[in-house]
Amino acid sequence: MKYTGSYNLAKPDPTDLVDISVINSNMDKIDKNMKSVETAAAKANRVVEITLYASRWVGSSAPYSQTVSVPGLKSTDIIRVMSAVTSSTPLSSIDTWEKMASMVKFGIAQNGQAIFYCPKKKPTSDFKMKLVGVSST
């Protein structure tokens, strides 16, 4: 018997008798890998909007940090952010959000929350950002 290179699926030889357990084992491997791909695709398209509040930054001097609840977030997630600006965002908010968001240099995922860091300046206004490709409920 030979096996496929990627998923180690059994490839019976033409002279082998049919063995249902081999077929079932192959099906289980295919099912597991398909579910993994489906889950990854759903996660990649997930967007979670968060608000960072000026009053919630921790630290009397740089670096500043803020912890935000993100239900379903996993410590294995990678924090990637994008602008939360939409077509209905007031023009007066856009400049503020962009300026404040530029002070946030990175975030760390923990189970159920994200911690954002500003190594130089502390944002002075509330603003929104979107987390992209993270786990959530």
JSON list of C-alpha atoms in Angstrom, two decimals:
[
{"chain": "A", "resi": 1, "resn": "MET", "atom": "CA", "xyz": [0.00, 0.00, 0.00]},
{"chain": "A", "resi": 2, "resn": "LYS", "atom": "CA", "xyz": [1.15, 3.53, -0.78]},
{"chain": "A", "resi": 3, "resn": "TYR", "atom": "CA", "xyz": [0.19, 6.83, 0.88]},
{"chain": "A", "resi": 4, "resn": "THR", "atom": "CA", "xyz": [-0.47, 10.33, -0.44]},
{"chain": "A", "resi": 5, "resn": "GLY", "atom": "CA", "xyz": [2.18, 12.96, 0.24]},
{"chain": "A", "resi": 6, "resn": "SER", "atom": "CA", "xyz": [0.08, 15.66, 1.87]},
{"chain": "A", "resi": 7, "resn": "TYR", "atom": "CA", "xyz": [-2.51, 13.95, 4.06]},
{"chain": "A", "resi": 8, "resn": "ASN", "atom": "CA", "xyz": [-1.09, 10.44, 4.30]},
{"chain": "A", "resi": 9, "resn": "LEU", "atom": "CA", "xyz": [-4.23, 8.92, 2.79]},
{"chain": "A", "resi": 10, "resn": "ALA", "atom": "CA", "xyz": [-4.00, 5.20, 2.10]},
{"chain": "A", "resi": 11, "resn": "LYS", "atom": "CA", "xyz": [-3.76, 4.24, -1.58]},
{"chain": "A", "resi": 12, "resn": "PRO", "atom": "CA", "xyz": [-4.44, 0.52, -1.81]},
{"chain": "A", "resi": 13, "resn": "ASP", "atom": "CA", "xyz": [-2.73, -1.34, -4.62]},
{"chain": "A", "resi": 14, "resn": "PRO", "atom": "CA", "xyz": [-4.95, -2.68, -7.41]},
{"chain": "A", "resi": 15, "resn": "THR", "atom": "CA", "xyz": [-4.52, -6.20, -6.06]},
{"chain": "A", "resi": 16, "resn": "ASP", "atom": "CA", "xyz": [-5.50, -5.30, -2.45]},
{"chain": "A", "resi": 17, "resn": "LEU", "atom": "CA", "xyz": [-8.85, -6.41, -1.10]},
{"chain": "A", "resi": 18, "resn": "VAL", "atom": "CA", "xyz": [-11.28, -3.64, -0.16]},
{"chain": "A", "resi": 19, "resn": "ASP", "atom": "CA", "xyz": [-10.86, -2.78, 3.52]},
{"chain": "A", "resi": 20, "resn": "ILE", "atom": "CA", "xyz": [-13.64, -0.56, 4.87]},
{"chain": "A", "resi": 21, "resn": "SER", "atom": "CA", "xyz": [-11.45, 0.53, 7.81]},
{"chain": "A", "resi": 22, "resn": "VAL", "atom": "CA", "xyz": [-8.91, 1.99, 5.32]},
{"chain": "A", "resi": 23, "resn": "ILE", "atom": "CA", "xyz": [-11.67, 3.88, 3.51]},
{"chain": "A", "resi": 24, "resn": "ASN", "atom": "CA", "xyz": [-13.09, 5.14, 6.82]},
{"chain": "A", "resi": 25, "resn": "SER", "atom": "CA", "xyz": [-9.65, 6.25, 7.99]},
{"chain": "A", "resi": 26, "resn": "ASN", "atom": "CA", "xyz": [-9.18, 8.20, 4.75]},
{"chain": "A", "resi": 27, "resn": "MET", "atom": "CA", "xyz": [-12.62, 9.80, 5.15]},
{"chain": "A", "resi": 28, "resn": "ASP", "atom": "CA", "xyz": [-11.84, 10.84, 8.73]},
{"chain": "A", "resi": 29, "resn": "LYS", "atom": "CA", "xyz": [-8.60, 12.51, 7.60]},
{"chain": "A", "resi": 30, "resn": "ILE", "atom": "CA", "xyz": [-10.37, 14.30, 4.74]},
{"chain": "A", "resi": 31, "resn": "ASP", "atom": "CA", "xyz": [-13.21, 15.42, 7.03]},
{"chain": "A", "resi": 32, "resn": "LYS", "atom": "CA", "xyz": [-10.80, 16.78, 9.65]},
{"chain": "A", "resi": 33, "resn": "ASN", "atom": "CA", "xyz": [-8.73, 18.70, 7.09]},
{"chain": "A", "resi": 34, "resn": "MET", "atom": "CA", "xyz": [-11.77, 20.12, 5.32]},
{"chain": "A", "resi": 35, "resn": "LYS", "atom": "CA", "xyz": [-13.16, 21.38, 8.65]},
{"chain": "A", "resi": 36, "resn": "SER", "atom": "CA", "xyz": [-9.81, 22.96, 9.46]},
{"chain": "A", "resi": 37, "resn": "VAL", "atom": "CA", "xyz": [-9.81, 24.81, 6.12]},
{"chain": "A", "resi": 38, "resn": "GLU", "atom": "CA", "xyz": [-13.44, 25.90, 6.62]},
{"chain": "A", "resi": 39, "resn": "THR", "atom": "CA", "xyz": [-12.67, 27.22, 10.12]},
{"chain": "A", "resi": 40, "resn": "ALA", "atom": "CA", "xyz": [-9.58, 29.09, 8.92]},
{"chain": "A", "resi": 41, "resn": "ALA", "atom": "CA", "xyz": [-11.52, 30.68, 6.05]},
{"chain": "A", "resi": 42, "resn": "ALA", "atom": "CA", "xyz": [-14.31, 31.84, 8.38]},
{"chain": "A", "resi": 43, "resn": "LYS", "atom": "CA", "xyz": [-11.77, 33.28, 10.81]},
{"chain": "A", "resi": 44, "resn": "ALA", "atom": "CA", "xyz": [-9.88, 35.10, 8.04]},
{"chain": "A", "resi": 45, "resn": "ASN", "atom": "CA", "xyz": [-13.07, 36.95, 7.10]},
{"chain": "A", "resi": 46, "resn": "ARG", "atom": "CA", "xyz": [-14.12, 37.81, 10.66]},
{"chain": "A", "resi": 47, "resn": "VAL", "atom": "CA", "xyz": [-14.01, 41.48, 11.69]},
{"chain": "A", "resi": 48, "resn": "VAL", "atom": "CA", "xyz": [-14.56, 42.68, 15.26]},
{"chain": "A", "resi": 49, "resn": "GLU", "atom": "CA", "xyz": [-15.01, 46.38, 16.00]},
{"chain": "A", "resi": 50, "resn": "ILE", "atom": "CA", "xyz": [-13.57, 47.66, 19.26]},
{"chain": "A", "resi": 51, "resn": "THR", "atom": "CA", "xyz": [-13.44, 51.03, 20.98]},
{"chain": "A", "resi": 52, "resn": "LEU", "atom": "CA", "xyz": [-10.37, 52.28, 22.80]},
{"chain": "A", "resi": 53, "resn": "TYR", "atom": "CA", "xyz": [-11.21, 54.92, 25.39]},
{"chain": "A", "resi": 54, "resn": "ALA", "atom": "CA", "xyz": [-8.97, 57.86, 26.26]},
{"chain": "A", "resi": 55, "resn": "SER", "atom": "CA", "xyz": [-9.70, 57.39, 29.96]},
{"chain": "A", "resi": 56, "resn": "ARG", "atom": "CA", "xyz": [-8.69, 53.72, 30.06]},
{"chain": "A", "resi": 57, "resn": "TRP", "atom": "CA", "xyz": [-5.01, 53.92, 29.12]},
{"chain": "A", "resi": 58, "resn": "VAL", "atom": "CA", "xyz": [-2.82, 52.57, 31.90]},
{"chain": "A", "resi": 59, "resn": "GLY", "atom": "CA", "xyz": [0.52, 54.13, 32.81]},
{"chain": "A", "resi": 60, "resn": "SER", "atom": "CA", "xyz": [1.67, 57.50, 34.04]},
{"chain": "A", "resi": 61, "resn": "SER", "atom": "CA", "xyz": [4.37, 57.55, 31.38]},
{"chain": "A", "resi": 62, "resn": "ALA", "atom": "CA", "xyz": [5.11, 55.66, 28.18]},
{"chain": "A", "resi": 63, "resn": "PRO", "atom": "CA", "xyz": [4.54, 52.91, 27.34]},
{"chain": "A", "resi": 64, "resn": "TYR", "atom": "CA", "xyz": [0.77, 53.03, 27.80]},
{"chain": "A", "resi": 65, "resn": "SER", "atom": "CA", "xyz": [-1.52, 50.01, 27.57]},
{"chain": "A", "resi": 66, "resn": "GLN", "atom": "CA", "xyz": [-5.22, 49.29, 27.40]},
{"chain": "A", "resi": 67, "resn": "THR", "atom": "CA", "xyz": [-7.02, 45.97, 27.76]},
{"chain": "A", "resi": 68, "resn": "VAL", "atom": "CA", "xyz": [-10.21, 45.43, 25.76]},
{"chain": "A", "resi": 69, "resn": "SER", "atom": "CA", "xyz": [-12.66, 42.55, 26.13]},
{"chain": "A", "resi": 70, "resn": "VAL", "atom": "CA", "xyz": [-13.02, 40.54, 22.92]},
{"chain": "A", "resi": 71, "resn": "PRO", "atom": "CA", "xyz": [-15.23, 37.51, 23.61]},
{"chain": "A", "resi": 72, "resn": "GLY", "atom": "CA", "xyz": [-13.90, 34.42, 21.86]},
{"chain": "A", "resi": 73, "resn": "LEU", "atom": "CA", "xyz": [-10.44, 35.84, 21.19]},
{"chain": "A", "resi": 74, "resn": "LYS", "atom": "CA", "xyz": [-7.74, 33.21, 21.65]},
{"chain": "A", "resi": 75, "resn": "SER", "atom": "CA", "xyz": [-4.20, 33.72, 22.89]},
{"chain": "A", "resi": 76, "resn": "THR", "atom": "CA", "xyz": [-3.01, 32.10, 19.64]},
{"chain": "A", "resi": 77, "resn": "ASP", "atom": "CA", "xyz": [-4.67, 34.79, 17.49]},
{"chain": "A", "resi": 78, "resn": "ILE", "atom": "CA", "xyz": [-2.53, 37.42, 15.82]},
{"chain": "A", "resi": 79, "resn": "ILE", "atom": "CA", "xyz": [-3.76, 40.97, 16.32]},
{"chain": "A", "resi": 80, "resn": "ARG", "atom": "CA", "xyz": [-4.19, 42.76, 12.99]},
{"chain": "A", "resi": 81, "resn": "VAL", "atom": "CA", "xyz": [-6.05, 46.03, 12.92]},
{"chain": "A", "resi": 82, "resn": "MET", "atom": "CA", "xyz": [-7.69, 48.16, 10.28]},
{"chain": "A", "resi": 83, "resn": "SER", "atom": "CA", "xyz": [-9.59, 51.38, 10.24]},
{"chain": "A", "resi": 84, "resn": "ALA", "atom": "CA", "xyz": [-13.14, 51.29, 11.56]},
{"chain": "A", "resi": 85, "resn": "VAL", "atom": "CA", "xyz": [-14.12, 54.20, 9.32]},
{"chain": "A", "resi": 86, "resn": "THR", "atom": "CA", "xyz": [-17.23, 53.54, 7.23]},
{"chain": "A", "resi": 87, "resn": "SER", "atom": "CA", "xyz": [-19.21, 55.62, 4.78]},
{"chain": "A", "resi": 88, "resn": "SER", "atom": "CA", "xyz": [-21.38, 56.83, 7.66]},
{"chain": "A", "resi": 89, "resn": "THR", "atom": "CA", "xyz": [-18.51, 57.88, 9.96]},
{"chain": "A", "resi": 90, "resn": "PRO", "atom": "CA", "xyz": [-18.67, 61.65, 10.54]},
{"chain": "A", "resi": 91, "resn": "LEU", "atom": "CA", "xyz": [-15.81, 63.51, 8.89]},
{"chain": "A", "resi": 92, "resn": "SER", "atom": "CA", "xyz": [-14.95, 65.07, 12.25]},
{"chain": "A", "resi": 93, "resn": "SER", "atom": "CA", "xyz": [-14.34, 61.58, 13.68]},
{"chain": "A", "resi": 94, "resn": "ILE", "atom": "CA", "xyz": [-12.19, 60.29, 10.82]},
{"chain": "A", "resi": 95, "resn": "ASP", "atom": "CA", "xyz": [-9.18, 62.53, 11.50]},
{"chain": "A", "resi": 96, "resn": "THR", "atom": "CA", "xyz": [-9.37, 61.86, 15.23]},
{"chain": "A", "resi": 97, "resn": "TRP", "atom": "CA", "xyz": [-9.63, 58.09, 14.83]},
{"chain": "A", "resi": 98, "resn": "GLU", "atom": "CA", "xyz": [-6.72, 58.00, 12.38]},
{"chain": "A", "resi": 99, "resn": "LYS", "atom": "CA", "xyz": [-4.52, 60.17, 14.59]},
{"chain": "A", "resi": 100, "resn": "MET", "atom": "CA", "xyz": [-5.29, 58.20, 17.75]},
{"chain": "A", "resi": 101, "resn": "ALA", "atom": "CA", "xyz": [-4.96, 54.81, 16.04]},
{"chain": "A", "resi": 102, "resn": "SER", "atom": "CA", "xyz": [-1.52, 55.77, 14.70]},
{"chain": "A", "resi": 103, "resn": "MET", "atom": "CA", "xyz": [-0.26, 55.90, 18.31]},
{"chain": "A", "resi": 104, "resn": "VAL", "atom": "CA", "xyz": [-1.13, 52.22, 18.86]},
{"chain": "A", "resi": 105, "resn": "LYS", "atom": "CA", "xyz": [1.84, 50.22, 17.66]},
{"chain": "A", "resi": 106, "resn": "PHE", "atom": "CA", "xyz": [0.89, 46.65, 18.56]},
{"chain": "A", "resi": 107, "resn": "GLY", "atom": "CA", "xyz": [-1.56, 44.41, 20.33]},
{"chain": "A", "resi": 108, "resn": "ILE", "atom": "CA", "xyz": [-1.31, 41.08, 22.10]},
{"chain": "A", "resi": 109, "resn": "ALA", "atom": "CA", "xyz": [-4.11, 38.53, 22.11]},
{"chain": "A", "resi": 110, "resn": "GLN", "atom": "CA", "xyz": [-5.11, 36.75, 25.28]},
{"chain": "A", "resi": 111, "resn": "ASN", "atom": "CA", "xyz": [-8.08, 34.48, 25.85]},
{"chain": "A", "resi": 112, "resn": "GLY", "atom": "CA", "xyz": [-11.10, 36.80, 25.76]},
{"chain": "A", "resi": 113, "resn": "GLN", "atom": "CA", "xyz": [-9.18, 40.06, 25.58]},
{"chain": "A", "resi": 114, "resn": "ALA", "atom": "CA", "xyz": [-6.60, 42.07, 23.67]},
{"chain": "A", "resi": 115, "resn": "ILE", "atom": "CA", "xyz": [-3.98, 44.39, 25.12]},
{"chain": "A", "resi": 116, "resn": "PHE", "atom": "CA", "xyz": [-2.93, 47.37, 23.02]},
{"chain": "A", "resi": 117, "resn": "TYR", "atom": "CA", "xyz": [0.28, 49.33, 23.51]},
{"chain": "A", "resi": 118, "resn": "CYS", "atom": "CA", "xyz": [1.35, 52.88, 22.75]},
{"chain": "A", "resi": 119, "resn": "PRO", "atom": "CA", "xyz": [5.13, 53.14, 23.28]},
{"chain": "A", "resi": 120, "resn": "LYS", "atom": "CA", "xyz": [5.38, 56.92, 22.87]},
{"chain": "A", "resi": 121, "resn": "LYS", "atom": "CA", "xyz": [2.17, 58.90, 23.29]},
{"chain": "A", "resi": 122, "resn": "LYS", "atom": "CA", "xyz": [-1.15, 58.23, 24.97]},
{"chain": "A", "resi": 123, "resn": "PRO", "atom": "CA", "xyz": [-4.28, 58.78, 22.84]},
{"chain": "A", "resi": 124, "resn": "THR", "atom": "CA", "xyz": [-6.36, 61.66, 24.17]},
{"chain": "A", "resi": 125, "resn": "SER", "atom": "CA", "xyz": [-9.67, 60.81, 22.47]},
{"chain": "A", "resi": 126, "resn": "ASP", "atom": "CA", "xyz": [-11.87, 57.73, 22.17]},
{"chain": "A", "resi": 127, "resn": "PHE", "atom": "CA", "xyz": [-11.58, 55.94, 18.83]},
{"chain": "A", "resi": 128, "resn": "LYS", "atom": "CA", "xyz": [-12.62, 52.77, 17.06]},
{"chain": "A", "resi": 129, "resn": "MET", "atom": "CA", "xyz": [-10.57, 50.15, 15.26]},
{"chain": "A", "resi": 130, "resn": "LYS", "atom": "CA", "xyz": [-11.37, 46.80, 13.70]},
{"chain": "A", "resi": 131, "resn": "LEU", "atom": "CA", "xyz": [-9.61, 43.54, 14.48]},
{"chain": "A", "resi": 132, "resn": "VAL", "atom": "CA", "xyz": [-9.32, 41.35, 11.40]},
{"chain": "A", "resi": 133, "resn": "GLY", "atom": "CA", "xyz": [-9.00, 37.58, 11.21]},
{"chain": "A", "resi": 134, "resn": "VAL", "atom": "CA", "xyz": [-9.41, 36.82, 14.91]},
{"chain": "A", "resi": 135, "resn": "SER", "atom": "CA", "xyz": [-11.50, 34.33, 16.80]},
{"chain": "A", "resi": 136, "resn": "SER", "atom": "CA", "xyz": [-14.67, 35.69, 18.36]},
{"chain": "A", "resi": 137, "resn": "THR", "atom": "CA", "xyz": [-18.11, 34.63, 19.45]}
]
